[in-house]
Tab-separated table of C-alpha atoms in Angstrom:
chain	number	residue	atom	x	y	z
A	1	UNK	CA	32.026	-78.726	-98.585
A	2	UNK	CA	32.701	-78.010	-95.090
A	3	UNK	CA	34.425	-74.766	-95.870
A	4	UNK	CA	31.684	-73.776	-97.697
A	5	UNK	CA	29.584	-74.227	-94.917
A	6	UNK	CA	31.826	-72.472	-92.423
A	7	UNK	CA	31.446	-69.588	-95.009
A	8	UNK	CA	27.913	-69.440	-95.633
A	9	UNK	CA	25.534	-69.086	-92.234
A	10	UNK	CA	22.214	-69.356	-94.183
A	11	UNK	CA	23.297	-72.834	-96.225
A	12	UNK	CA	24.426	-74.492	-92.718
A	13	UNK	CA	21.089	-73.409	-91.488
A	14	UNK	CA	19.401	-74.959	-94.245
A	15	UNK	CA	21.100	-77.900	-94.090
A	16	UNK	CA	21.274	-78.779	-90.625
A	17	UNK	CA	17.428	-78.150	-90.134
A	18	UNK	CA	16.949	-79.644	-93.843
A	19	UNK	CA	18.515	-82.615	-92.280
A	20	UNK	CA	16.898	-83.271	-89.184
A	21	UNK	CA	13.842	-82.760	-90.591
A	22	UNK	CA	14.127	-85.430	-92.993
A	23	UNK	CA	15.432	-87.693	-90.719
A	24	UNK	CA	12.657	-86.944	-88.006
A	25	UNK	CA	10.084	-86.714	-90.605
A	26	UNK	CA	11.603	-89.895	-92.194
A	27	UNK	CA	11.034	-92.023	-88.806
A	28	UNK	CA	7.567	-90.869	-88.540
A	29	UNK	CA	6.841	-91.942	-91.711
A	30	UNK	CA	7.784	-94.940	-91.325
A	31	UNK	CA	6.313	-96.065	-88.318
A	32	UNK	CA	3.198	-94.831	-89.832
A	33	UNK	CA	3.688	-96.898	-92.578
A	34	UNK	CA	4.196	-99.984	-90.237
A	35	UNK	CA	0.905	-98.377	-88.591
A	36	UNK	CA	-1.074	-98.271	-91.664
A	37	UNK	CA	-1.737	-94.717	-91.656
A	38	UNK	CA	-1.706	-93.982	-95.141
A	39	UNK	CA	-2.566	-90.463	-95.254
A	40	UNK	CA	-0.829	-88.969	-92.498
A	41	UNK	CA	2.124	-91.039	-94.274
A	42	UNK	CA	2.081	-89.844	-97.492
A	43	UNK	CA	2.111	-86.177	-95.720
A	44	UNK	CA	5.457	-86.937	-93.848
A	45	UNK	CA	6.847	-88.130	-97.597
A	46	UNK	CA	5.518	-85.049	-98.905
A	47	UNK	CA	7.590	-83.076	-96.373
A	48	UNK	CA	10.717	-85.149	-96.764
A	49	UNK	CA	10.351	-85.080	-100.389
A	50	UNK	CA	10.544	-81.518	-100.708
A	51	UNK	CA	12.697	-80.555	-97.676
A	52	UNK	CA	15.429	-82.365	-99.478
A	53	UNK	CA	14.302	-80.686	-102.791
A	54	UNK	CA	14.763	-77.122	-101.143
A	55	UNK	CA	18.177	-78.411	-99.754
A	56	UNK	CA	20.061	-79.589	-102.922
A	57	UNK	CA	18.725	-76.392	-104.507
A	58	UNK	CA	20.639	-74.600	-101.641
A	59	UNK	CA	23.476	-76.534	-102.936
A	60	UNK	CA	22.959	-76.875	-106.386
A	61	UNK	CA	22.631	-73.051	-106.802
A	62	UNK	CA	24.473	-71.514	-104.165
A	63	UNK	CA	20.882	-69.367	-103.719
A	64	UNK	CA	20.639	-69.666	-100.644
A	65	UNK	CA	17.853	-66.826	-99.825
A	66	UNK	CA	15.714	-67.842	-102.443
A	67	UNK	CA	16.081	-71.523	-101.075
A	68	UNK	CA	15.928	-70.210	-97.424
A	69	UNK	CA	12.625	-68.644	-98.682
A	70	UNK	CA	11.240	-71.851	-100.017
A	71	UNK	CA	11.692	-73.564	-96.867
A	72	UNK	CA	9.991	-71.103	-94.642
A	73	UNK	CA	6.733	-70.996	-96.958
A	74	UNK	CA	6.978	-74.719	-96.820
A	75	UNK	CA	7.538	-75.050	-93.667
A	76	UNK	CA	4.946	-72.730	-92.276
A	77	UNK	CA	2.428	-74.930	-94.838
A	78	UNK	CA	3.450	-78.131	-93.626
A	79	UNK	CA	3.008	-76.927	-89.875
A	80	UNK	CA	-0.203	-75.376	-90.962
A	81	UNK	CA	-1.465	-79.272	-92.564
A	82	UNK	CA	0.141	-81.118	-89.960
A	83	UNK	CA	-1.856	-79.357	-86.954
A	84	UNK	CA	-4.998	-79.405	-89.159
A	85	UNK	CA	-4.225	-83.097	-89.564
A	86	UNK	CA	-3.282	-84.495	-86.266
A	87	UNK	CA	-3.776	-81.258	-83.591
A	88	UNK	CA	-2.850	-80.533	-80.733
A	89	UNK	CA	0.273	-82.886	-80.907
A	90	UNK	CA	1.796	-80.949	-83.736
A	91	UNK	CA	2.030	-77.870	-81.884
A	92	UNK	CA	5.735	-78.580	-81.166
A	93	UNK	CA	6.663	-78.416	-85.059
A	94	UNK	CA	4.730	-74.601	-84.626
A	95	UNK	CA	7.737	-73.815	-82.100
A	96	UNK	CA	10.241	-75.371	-84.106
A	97	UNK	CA	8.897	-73.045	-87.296
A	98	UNK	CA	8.328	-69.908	-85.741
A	99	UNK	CA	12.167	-69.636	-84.410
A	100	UNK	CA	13.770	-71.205	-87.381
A	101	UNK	CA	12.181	-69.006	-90.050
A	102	UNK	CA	14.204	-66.305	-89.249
A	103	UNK	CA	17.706	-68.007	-89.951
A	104	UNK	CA	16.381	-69.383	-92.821
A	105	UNK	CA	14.845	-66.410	-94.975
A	106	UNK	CA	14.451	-62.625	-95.399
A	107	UNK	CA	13.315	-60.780	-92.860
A	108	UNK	CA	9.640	-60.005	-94.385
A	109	UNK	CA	9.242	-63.598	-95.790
A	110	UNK	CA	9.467	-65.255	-92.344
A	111	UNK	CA	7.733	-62.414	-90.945
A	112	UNK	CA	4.454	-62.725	-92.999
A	113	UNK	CA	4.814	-66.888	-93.630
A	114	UNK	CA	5.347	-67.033	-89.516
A	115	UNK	CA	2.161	-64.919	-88.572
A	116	UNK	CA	0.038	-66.750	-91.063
A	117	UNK	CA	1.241	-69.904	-89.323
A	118	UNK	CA	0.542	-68.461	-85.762
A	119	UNK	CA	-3.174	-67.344	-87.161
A	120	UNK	CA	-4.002	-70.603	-88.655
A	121	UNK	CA	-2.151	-72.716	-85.649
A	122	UNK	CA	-4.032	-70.419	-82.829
A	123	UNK	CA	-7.848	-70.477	-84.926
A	124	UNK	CA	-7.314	-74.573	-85.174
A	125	UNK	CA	-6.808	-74.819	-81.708
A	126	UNK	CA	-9.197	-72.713	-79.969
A	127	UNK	CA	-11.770	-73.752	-82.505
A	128	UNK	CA	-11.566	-77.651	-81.126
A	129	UNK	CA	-11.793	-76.640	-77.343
A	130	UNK	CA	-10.776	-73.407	-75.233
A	131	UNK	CA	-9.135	-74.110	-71.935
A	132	UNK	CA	-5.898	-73.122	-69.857
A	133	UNK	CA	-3.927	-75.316	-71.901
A	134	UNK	CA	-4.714	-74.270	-74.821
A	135	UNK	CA	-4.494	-70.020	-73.848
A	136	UNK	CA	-1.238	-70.815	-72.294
A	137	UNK	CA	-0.165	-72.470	-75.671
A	138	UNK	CA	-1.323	-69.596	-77.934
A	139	UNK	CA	0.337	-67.490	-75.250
A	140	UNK	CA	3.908	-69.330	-75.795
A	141	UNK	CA	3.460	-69.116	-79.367
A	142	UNK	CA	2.802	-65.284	-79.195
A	143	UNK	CA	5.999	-64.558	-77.472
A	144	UNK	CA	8.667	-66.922	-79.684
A	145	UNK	CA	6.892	-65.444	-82.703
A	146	UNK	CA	7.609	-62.167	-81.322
A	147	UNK	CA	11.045	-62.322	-79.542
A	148	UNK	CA	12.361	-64.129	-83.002
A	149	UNK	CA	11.266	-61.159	-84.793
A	150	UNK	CA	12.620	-58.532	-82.450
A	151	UNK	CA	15.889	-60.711	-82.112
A	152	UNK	CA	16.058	-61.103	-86.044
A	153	UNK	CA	15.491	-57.213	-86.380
A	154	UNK	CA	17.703	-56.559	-83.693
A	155	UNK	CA	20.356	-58.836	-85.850
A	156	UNK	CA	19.832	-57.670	-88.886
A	157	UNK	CA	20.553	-54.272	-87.940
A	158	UNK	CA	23.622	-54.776	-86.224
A	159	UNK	CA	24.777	-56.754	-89.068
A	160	UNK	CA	24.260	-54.020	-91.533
A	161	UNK	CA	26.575	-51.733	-89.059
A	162	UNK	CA	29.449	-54.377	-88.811
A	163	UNK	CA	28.896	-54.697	-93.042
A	164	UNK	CA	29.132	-50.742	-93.098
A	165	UNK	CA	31.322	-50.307	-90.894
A	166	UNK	CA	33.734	-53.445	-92.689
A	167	UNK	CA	33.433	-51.807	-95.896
A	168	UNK	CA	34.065	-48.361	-95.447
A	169	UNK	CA	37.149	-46.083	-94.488
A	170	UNK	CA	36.039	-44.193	-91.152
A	171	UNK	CA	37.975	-40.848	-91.851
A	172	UNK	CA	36.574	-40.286	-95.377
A	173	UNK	CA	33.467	-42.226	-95.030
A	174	UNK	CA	34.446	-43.972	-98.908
A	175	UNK	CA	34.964	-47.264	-99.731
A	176	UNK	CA	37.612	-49.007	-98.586
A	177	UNK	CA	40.526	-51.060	-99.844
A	178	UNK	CA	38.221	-54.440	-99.155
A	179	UNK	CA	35.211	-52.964	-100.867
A	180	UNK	CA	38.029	-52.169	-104.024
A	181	UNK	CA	39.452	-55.508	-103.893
A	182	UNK	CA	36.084	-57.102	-104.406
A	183	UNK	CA	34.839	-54.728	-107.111
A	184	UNK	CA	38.014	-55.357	-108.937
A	185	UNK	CA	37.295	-58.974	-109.103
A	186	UNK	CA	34.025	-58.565	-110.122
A	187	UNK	CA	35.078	-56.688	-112.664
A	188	UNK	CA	36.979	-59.204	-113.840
A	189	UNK	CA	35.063	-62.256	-113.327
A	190	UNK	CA	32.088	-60.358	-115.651
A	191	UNK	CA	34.104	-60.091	-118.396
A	192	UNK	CA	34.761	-56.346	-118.708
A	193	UNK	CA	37.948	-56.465	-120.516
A	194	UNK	CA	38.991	-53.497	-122.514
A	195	UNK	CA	35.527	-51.401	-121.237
A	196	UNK	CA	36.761	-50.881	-117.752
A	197	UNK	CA	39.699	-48.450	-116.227
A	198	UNK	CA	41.885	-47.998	-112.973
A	199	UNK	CA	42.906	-44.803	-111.970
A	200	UNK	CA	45.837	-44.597	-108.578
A	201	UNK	CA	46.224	-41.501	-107.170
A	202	UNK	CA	48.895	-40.138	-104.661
A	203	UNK	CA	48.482	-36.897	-103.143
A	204	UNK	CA	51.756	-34.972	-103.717
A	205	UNK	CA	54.273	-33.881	-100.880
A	206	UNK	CA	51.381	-35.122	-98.472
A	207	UNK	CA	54.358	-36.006	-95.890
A	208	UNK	CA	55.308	-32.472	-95.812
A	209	UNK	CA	51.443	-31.285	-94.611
A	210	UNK	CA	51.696	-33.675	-91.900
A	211	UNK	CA	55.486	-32.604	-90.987
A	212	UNK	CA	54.710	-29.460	-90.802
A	213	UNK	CA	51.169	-28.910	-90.014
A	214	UNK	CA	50.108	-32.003	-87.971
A	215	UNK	CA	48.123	-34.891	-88.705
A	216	UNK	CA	44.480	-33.066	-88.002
A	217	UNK	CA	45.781	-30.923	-91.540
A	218	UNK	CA	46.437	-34.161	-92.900
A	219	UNK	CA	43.182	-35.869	-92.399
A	220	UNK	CA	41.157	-32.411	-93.295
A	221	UNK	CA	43.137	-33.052	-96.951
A	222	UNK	CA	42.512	-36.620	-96.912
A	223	UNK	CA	38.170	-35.651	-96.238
A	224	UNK	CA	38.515	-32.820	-98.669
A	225	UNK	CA	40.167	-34.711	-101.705
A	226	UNK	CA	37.557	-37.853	-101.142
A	227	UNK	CA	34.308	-35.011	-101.106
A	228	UNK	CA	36.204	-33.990	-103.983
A	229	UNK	CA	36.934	-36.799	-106.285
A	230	UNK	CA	33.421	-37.325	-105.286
A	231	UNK	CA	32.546	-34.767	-106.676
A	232	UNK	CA	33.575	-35.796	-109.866
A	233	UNK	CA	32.307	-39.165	-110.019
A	234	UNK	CA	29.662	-39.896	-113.526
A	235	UNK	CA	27.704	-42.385	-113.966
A	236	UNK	CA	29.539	-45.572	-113.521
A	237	UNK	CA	32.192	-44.192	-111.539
A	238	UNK	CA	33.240	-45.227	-108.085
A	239	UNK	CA	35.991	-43.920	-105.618
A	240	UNK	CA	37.972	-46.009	-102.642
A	241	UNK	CA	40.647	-44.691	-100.475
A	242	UNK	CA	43.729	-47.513	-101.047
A	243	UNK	CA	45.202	-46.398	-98.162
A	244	UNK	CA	47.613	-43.566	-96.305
A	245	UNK	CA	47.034	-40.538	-99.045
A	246	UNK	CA	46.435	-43.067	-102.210
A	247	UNK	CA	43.048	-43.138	-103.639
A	248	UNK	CA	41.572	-45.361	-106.415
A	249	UNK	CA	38.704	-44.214	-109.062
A	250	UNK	CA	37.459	-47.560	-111.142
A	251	UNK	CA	35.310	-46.420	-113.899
A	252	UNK	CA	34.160	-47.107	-117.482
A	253	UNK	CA	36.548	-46.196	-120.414
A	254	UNK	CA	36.786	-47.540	-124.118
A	255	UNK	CA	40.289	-47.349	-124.163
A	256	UNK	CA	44.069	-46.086	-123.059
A	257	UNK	CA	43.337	-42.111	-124.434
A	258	UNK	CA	39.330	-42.149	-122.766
A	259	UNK	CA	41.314	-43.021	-119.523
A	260	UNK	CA	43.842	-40.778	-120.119
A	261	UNK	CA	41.186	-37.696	-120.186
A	262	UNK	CA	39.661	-38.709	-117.698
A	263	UNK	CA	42.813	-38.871	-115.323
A	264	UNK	CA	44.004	-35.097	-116.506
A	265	UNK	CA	40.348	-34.003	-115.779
A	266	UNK	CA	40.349	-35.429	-112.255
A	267	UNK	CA	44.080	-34.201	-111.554
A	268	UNK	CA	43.269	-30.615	-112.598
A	269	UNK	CA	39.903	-30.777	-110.751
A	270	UNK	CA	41.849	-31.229	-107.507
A	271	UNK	CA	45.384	-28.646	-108.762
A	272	UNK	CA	42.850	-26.104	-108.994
A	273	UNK	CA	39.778	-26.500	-106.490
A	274	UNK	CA	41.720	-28.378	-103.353
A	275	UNK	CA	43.487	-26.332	-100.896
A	276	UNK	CA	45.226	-27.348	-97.963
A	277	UNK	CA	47.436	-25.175	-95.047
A	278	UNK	CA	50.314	-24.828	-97.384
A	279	UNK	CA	48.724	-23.916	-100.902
A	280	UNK	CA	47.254	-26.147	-103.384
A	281	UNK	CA	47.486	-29.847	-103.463
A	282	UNK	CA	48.051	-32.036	-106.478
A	283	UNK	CA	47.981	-35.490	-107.464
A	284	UNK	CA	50.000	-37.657	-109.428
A	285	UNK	CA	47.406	-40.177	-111.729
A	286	UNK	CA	48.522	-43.625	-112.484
A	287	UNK	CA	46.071	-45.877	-114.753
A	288	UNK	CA	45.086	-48.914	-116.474
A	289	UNK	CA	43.005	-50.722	-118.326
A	290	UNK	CA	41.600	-53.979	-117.449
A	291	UNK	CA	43.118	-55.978	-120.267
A	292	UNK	CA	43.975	-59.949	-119.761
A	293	UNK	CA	44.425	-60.105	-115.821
A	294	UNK	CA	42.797	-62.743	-113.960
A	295	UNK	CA	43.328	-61.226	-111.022
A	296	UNK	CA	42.785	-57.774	-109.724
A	297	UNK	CA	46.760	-57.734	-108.175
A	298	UNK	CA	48.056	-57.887	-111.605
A	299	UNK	CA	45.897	-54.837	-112.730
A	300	UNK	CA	46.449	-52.712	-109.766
A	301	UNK	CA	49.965	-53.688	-110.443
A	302	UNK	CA	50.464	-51.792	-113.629
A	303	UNK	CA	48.208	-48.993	-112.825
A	304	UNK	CA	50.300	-48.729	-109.996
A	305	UNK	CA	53.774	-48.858	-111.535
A	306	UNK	CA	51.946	-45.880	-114.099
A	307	UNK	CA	51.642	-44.199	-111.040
A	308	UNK	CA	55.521	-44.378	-109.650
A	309	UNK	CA	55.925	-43.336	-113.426
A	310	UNK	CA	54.219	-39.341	-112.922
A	311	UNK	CA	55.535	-38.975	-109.198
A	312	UNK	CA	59.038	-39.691	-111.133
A	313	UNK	CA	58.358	-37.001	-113.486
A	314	UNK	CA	57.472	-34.645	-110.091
A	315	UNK	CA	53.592	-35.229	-109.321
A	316	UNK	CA	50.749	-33.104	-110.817
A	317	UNK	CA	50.655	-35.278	-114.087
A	318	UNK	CA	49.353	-38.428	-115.086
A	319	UNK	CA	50.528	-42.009	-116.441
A	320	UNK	CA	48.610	-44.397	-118.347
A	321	UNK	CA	49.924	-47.566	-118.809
A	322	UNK	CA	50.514	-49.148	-122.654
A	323	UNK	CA	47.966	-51.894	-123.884
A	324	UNK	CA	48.625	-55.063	-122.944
C-alpha cells in the first residue's frame, strides 16, 4: 500500500484529499445532525458518500485519471451546491477546489470543471450583495484559479521534457534501453507469444572507427545507423539503441524464418547504404522469438547469445535462435 502510494502521485492526491474531506465533511455532518439540519445534512452525506466512492475506485482500479476526473467534477458540483446552499461561508471549500483540481485530474478537465465553479461561485455572490468584501473575494478567487492553471501548465510541460528526455537516447534521439525494457514486458505481459520478434544488433569493428578516427566518427555512425534502421522500420516495428554500438529492433513476426528475413533485410540495408570514414559498416543480427519467457531478461538473453553466435562467424550475418 504505501509503496504504491510513494509510486503513484495522482492516487496519494486522491487519497489524502479523499480523506480529509470525508473526515471534515463527516464532522459537519454530524453536528448538523445534532443541529437538526436535515438538508444541509444529507448534502454533507452526499459528499462523503461519494468522495469515498471515487476513492476506492482509485484503488480498486488503479485508474487513477479517470477517478482523479470524477473527483474534480464532483467536487466543483459540491462547491457549486454548497455555496448555493449556505453562501458566503462556503467560499473557503471554492479555494480548496480551485487549487486541488489540478493534482487531481487532466489538465482540460480541471480547467473547464474549475471555471464553471469560479462562474457559478462569483454570480452567487455578487447576486446576494456587492461590496469590498465580496470584489476582493472574487478577486482572490481569480488569481488561485489562474496561478493553478499557469503552475499546472507550467508542470505539465516540464514533466513531458524530464519523460522525453528519460526515455530517449540524446545522441540518436531513439528510444532508449528503459523505453526497451518496458516494451519488452509489455510484450510479454499481453500475451504475444510466438507473434512477436527481437532483433540485437552490433555494429562490426566499431572499436576500430573510434581508434582510428575519433569518437565524433563514432557518434556520426552511431546517428547514421539509427536514421537508418529507421528507415526501415514497417508497421509495427520499433528501434532502441541498447547501448555503446548495440541496437535493438522489436517487431512482429510469425515465426523463426519471418524473423530470419527480416534480420538479412535489415543487415544488407545497412552493408550496402551505411558508410562511415573507413568504408562500409556492417552488422552482425542476433534474434528471437518471444516464446515462454516471463521476463524480458530471459528473451534478450537468447537473442543475445544469437548475436555472439554471427560476430563468431565474423559479423555481417545473422543468427536466429532455435524455438524454444
Amino acid at each position: 500500500m504505501i509503496a504504491r502510494l510513494r509510486n503513484d502521485f495522482r492516487l496519494t492526491i486522491i487519497t489524502l484529499l479523499g480523506s480529509v474531506t470525508s473526515v471534515v465533511v463527516g464532522s459537519f455532518l454530524v453536528w448538523r445532525l445534532v443541529r437538526g439540519d436535515w438538508t444541509i445534512a444529507a448534502l454533507d452525506a452526499g459528499v462523503v458518500f461519494t468522495v469515498v466512492a471515487v476513492v476506492g475506485l482509485a484503488w480498486r482500479e488503479g485508474h487513477t485519471e479517470r477517478a482523479g476526473a470524477w473527483m474534480v467534477v464532483l467536487n466543483s458540483g459540491f462547491a457549486i451546491l454548497a455555496f448555493l446552499t449556505i453562501g458566503p461561508a462556503a467560499s473557503g471549500w471554492v479555494y480548496v477546489v480551485l487549487m486541488t483540481n489540478y493534482y487531481l485530474a487532466p489538465l482540460r478537465v480541471a480547467t473547464w470543471s474549475g471555471a464553471a465553479l469560479l462562474l457559478c461561485a462569483s454570480a452567487t455572490l455578487l447576486w446576494r450583495d456587492v461590496g469590498p468584501y465580496h470584489v476582493s473575494t472574487l478577486v482572490t478567487w481569480s488569481l488561485v484559479y489562474a496561478f493553478s492553471m499557469v503552475f499546472a501548465r507550467r508542470l505539465r510541460t516540464h514533466s513531458d521534457s524530464l519523460e522525453l528526455l528519460a526515455s530517449v537516447d540524446p545522441l540518436t534521439r531513439i528510444p532508449n534501453r528503459g523505453m526497451l525494457e518496458a516494451d519488452l514486458q509489455q510484450a510479454i505481459a499481453t500475451g504475444q507469444s510466438g507473434r512477436i520478434g527481437l532483433l540485437v544488433l552490433d555494429i562490426d569493428r566499431f572499436k576500430t572507427v573510434n581508434d582510428t578516427y575519433g569518437h565524433a566518427a563514432g557518434d556520426t555512425v552511431l546517428m547514421d545507423l539509427a536514421a537508418l534502421l529507421g528507415e526501415e522500420l514497417r508497421q509495427g516495428d520499433a528501434v532502441y539503441r541498447f547501448g555503446g554500438e548495440e541496437f535493438v529492433m522489436v517487431l512482429p513476426a510469425s515465426s523463426e524464418q519471418a524473423l530470419t528475413r527480416t534480420a538479412d533485410r535489415v543487415r544488407e540495408a545497412v552493408a550496402t547504404r551505411l558508410t562511415g570514414p573507413g568504408g562500409q559498416i556492417t552488422v552482425a543480427v542476433g534474434g528471437a522469438m518471444l516464446a515462454a519467457e516471463r521476463d524480458w531478461q530471459d528473451w534478450f538473453a537468447r537473442a543475445d547469445a544469437s548475436l555472439y553466435q554471427a560476430k563468431r562467424a565474423g559479423g555481417n550475418t545473422t543468427h536466429i535462435a532455435e524455438p524454444l
